[in-house]
């Protein structure tokens, strides 16, 4: 497994259902990741493109966007941890809000998937976050507490798991919480249970080349999970260089 503690920050590109072979060729040709730096750059393409991207690996890591909690069997269309591990995939985003909302993924499933990837020495990047309605009702901390309690498995610790705080209302909308709100929420997560104190906690939701530096510089933020802005190699290069 990757040594999480050896990195100061993480920049995770979530390509979602975007990209093809030509896109990957061009993206990697233009991407600049400096050598030997303490920032960990992870790119998560569609499952079909994992192997192709991995073959182009150069100062970055490759991550999946989802995986089955089952090791094998009659689960048509699913992808196993064993398959990811055979491709030497190092990270897996789990419990992204699109999985939770569009595919009805529950906290329990996220926890099972997380413990399964840990068994295969793959680092789960477990996503949590409140909806706009929950935020407006002042329920953010309650929602995050429940997601933490139920989606992070017992086998998780700061050496094998990363958490990503992604307010659902900030994803793909161009809206972000204030810097103060982000830092406060990350502090809340770190303090929720003493076991989270040393976890790397990434922020996600409308991170771009203009706001990434100040967000990632916050004392309780250890990196970013980037969707839309990670699809342009020059923008992503700027985000990771800053
Ligand atoms: P966004 O997506 O950067 O486009 O808001 C982030 C995510 O969904 O992880």
mmCIF file of N, CA and C and ligand atoms in Angstrom, residues 14 16 96 98 166 170-173 204-207 225-229, ligand 1:
data_model
loop_
_atom_site.group_PDB
_atom_site.id
_atom_site.type_symbol
_atom_site.label_atom_id
_atom_site.label_comp_id
_atom_site.label_asym_id
_atom_site.label_seq_id
_atom_site.Cartn_x
_atom_site.Cartn_y
_atom_site.Cartn_z
ATOM 1 N N UNK A 14 -10.900 13.363 -10.437
ATOM 2 C CA UNK A 14 -12.033 12.448 -10.637
ATOM 3 C C UNK A 14 -12.625 12.743 -12.018
ATOM 4 N N UNK A 16 -14.760 11.023 -13.629
ATOM 5 C CA UNK A 16 -16.156 10.562 -13.772
ATOM 6 C C UNK A 16 -16.307 9.791 -15.095
ATOM 7 N N UNK A 96 -18.770 8.390 -3.373
ATOM 8 C CA UNK A 96 -18.939 9.712 -3.983
ATOM 9 C C UNK A 96 -20.434 10.047 -3.991
ATOM 10 N N UNK A 98 -22.333 11.162 -6.161
ATOM 11 C CA UNK A 98 -23.076 10.664 -7.331
ATOM 12 C C UNK A 98 -23.401 9.186 -7.163
ATOM 13 N N UNK A 166 -16.947 16.538 0.624
ATOM 14 C CA UNK A 166 -17.474 17.165 -0.588
ATOM 15 C C UNK A 166 -18.930 17.567 -0.355
ATOM 16 N N UNK A 170 -21.877 21.775 -3.667
ATOM 17 C CA UNK A 170 -20.711 22.443 -4.252
ATOM 18 C C UNK A 170 -20.170 21.674 -5.456
ATOM 19 N N UNK A 171 -20.658 20.451 -5.669
ATOM 20 C CA UNK A 171 -20.094 19.620 -6.735
ATOM 21 C C UNK A 171 -20.635 20.050 -8.099
ATOM 22 N N UNK A 172 -19.728 20.500 -8.950
ATOM 23 C CA UNK A 172 -20.093 20.872 -10.316
ATOM 24 C C UNK A 172 -20.935 22.136 -10.428
ATOM 25 N N UNK A 173 -21.045 22.905 -9.361
ATOM 26 C CA UNK A 173 -21.936 24.071 -9.382
ATOM 27 C C UNK A 173 -21.184 25.403 -9.443
ATOM 28 N N UNK A 204 -13.439 18.656 -1.660
ATOM 29 C CA UNK A 204 -13.871 18.568 -3.050
ATOM 30 C C UNK A 204 -15.158 19.331 -3.263
ATOM 31 N N UNK A 205 -15.334 19.835 -4.476
ATOM 32 C CA UNK A 205 -16.543 20.603 -4.824
ATOM 33 C C UNK A 205 -16.122 21.926 -5.419
ATOM 34 N N UNK A 206 -16.157 22.015 -6.768
ATOM 35 C CA UNK A 206 -15.825 23.251 -7.483
ATOM 36 C C UNK A 206 -14.430 23.798 -7.177
ATOM 37 N N UNK A 207 -13.482 22.898 -6.968
ATOM 38 C CA UNK A 207 -12.081 23.341 -6.851
ATOM 39 C C UNK A 207 -11.603 23.682 -8.265
ATOM 40 N N UNK A 225 -10.034 17.001 -4.057
ATOM 41 C CA UNK A 225 -10.626 16.058 -5.009
ATOM 42 C C UNK A 225 -11.281 16.929 -6.076
ATOM 43 N N UNK A 226 -10.833 16.761 -7.302
ATOM 44 C CA UNK A 226 -11.185 17.723 -8.351
ATOM 45 C C UNK A 226 -11.905 17.027 -9.498
ATOM 46 N N UNK A 227 -13.091 17.519 -9.839
ATOM 47 C CA UNK A 227 -13.860 16.937 -10.937
ATOM 48 C C UNK A 227 -13.617 17.710 -12.218
ATOM 49 N N UNK A 228 -14.539 18.622 -12.547
ATOM 50 C CA UNK A 228 -14.496 19.357 -13.814
ATOM 51 C C UNK A 228 -13.131 19.939 -14.155
ATOM 52 N N UNK A 229 -12.480 20.574 -13.188
ATOM 53 C CA UNK A 229 -11.205 21.254 -13.470
ATOM 54 C C UNK A 229 -10.058 20.267 -13.699
HETATM 55 P P1 LIG B 1 -16.246 19.271 -9.257
HETATM 56 O O1 LIG B 1 -16.464 17.745 -8.815
HETATM 57 O O2 LIG B 1 -14.807 19.606 -8.990
HETATM 58 O O3 LIG B 1 -16.589 19.289 -10.730
HETATM 59 O O4 LIG B 1 -17.169 20.092 -8.440
HETATM 60 C C1 LIG B 1 -15.845 17.230 -7.675
HETATM 61 C C2 LIG B 1 -16.240 15.800 -7.484
HETATM 62 O O5 LIG B 1 -17.339 15.407 -7.887
HETATM 63 O O6 LIG B 1 -15.463 15.006 -6.927
#
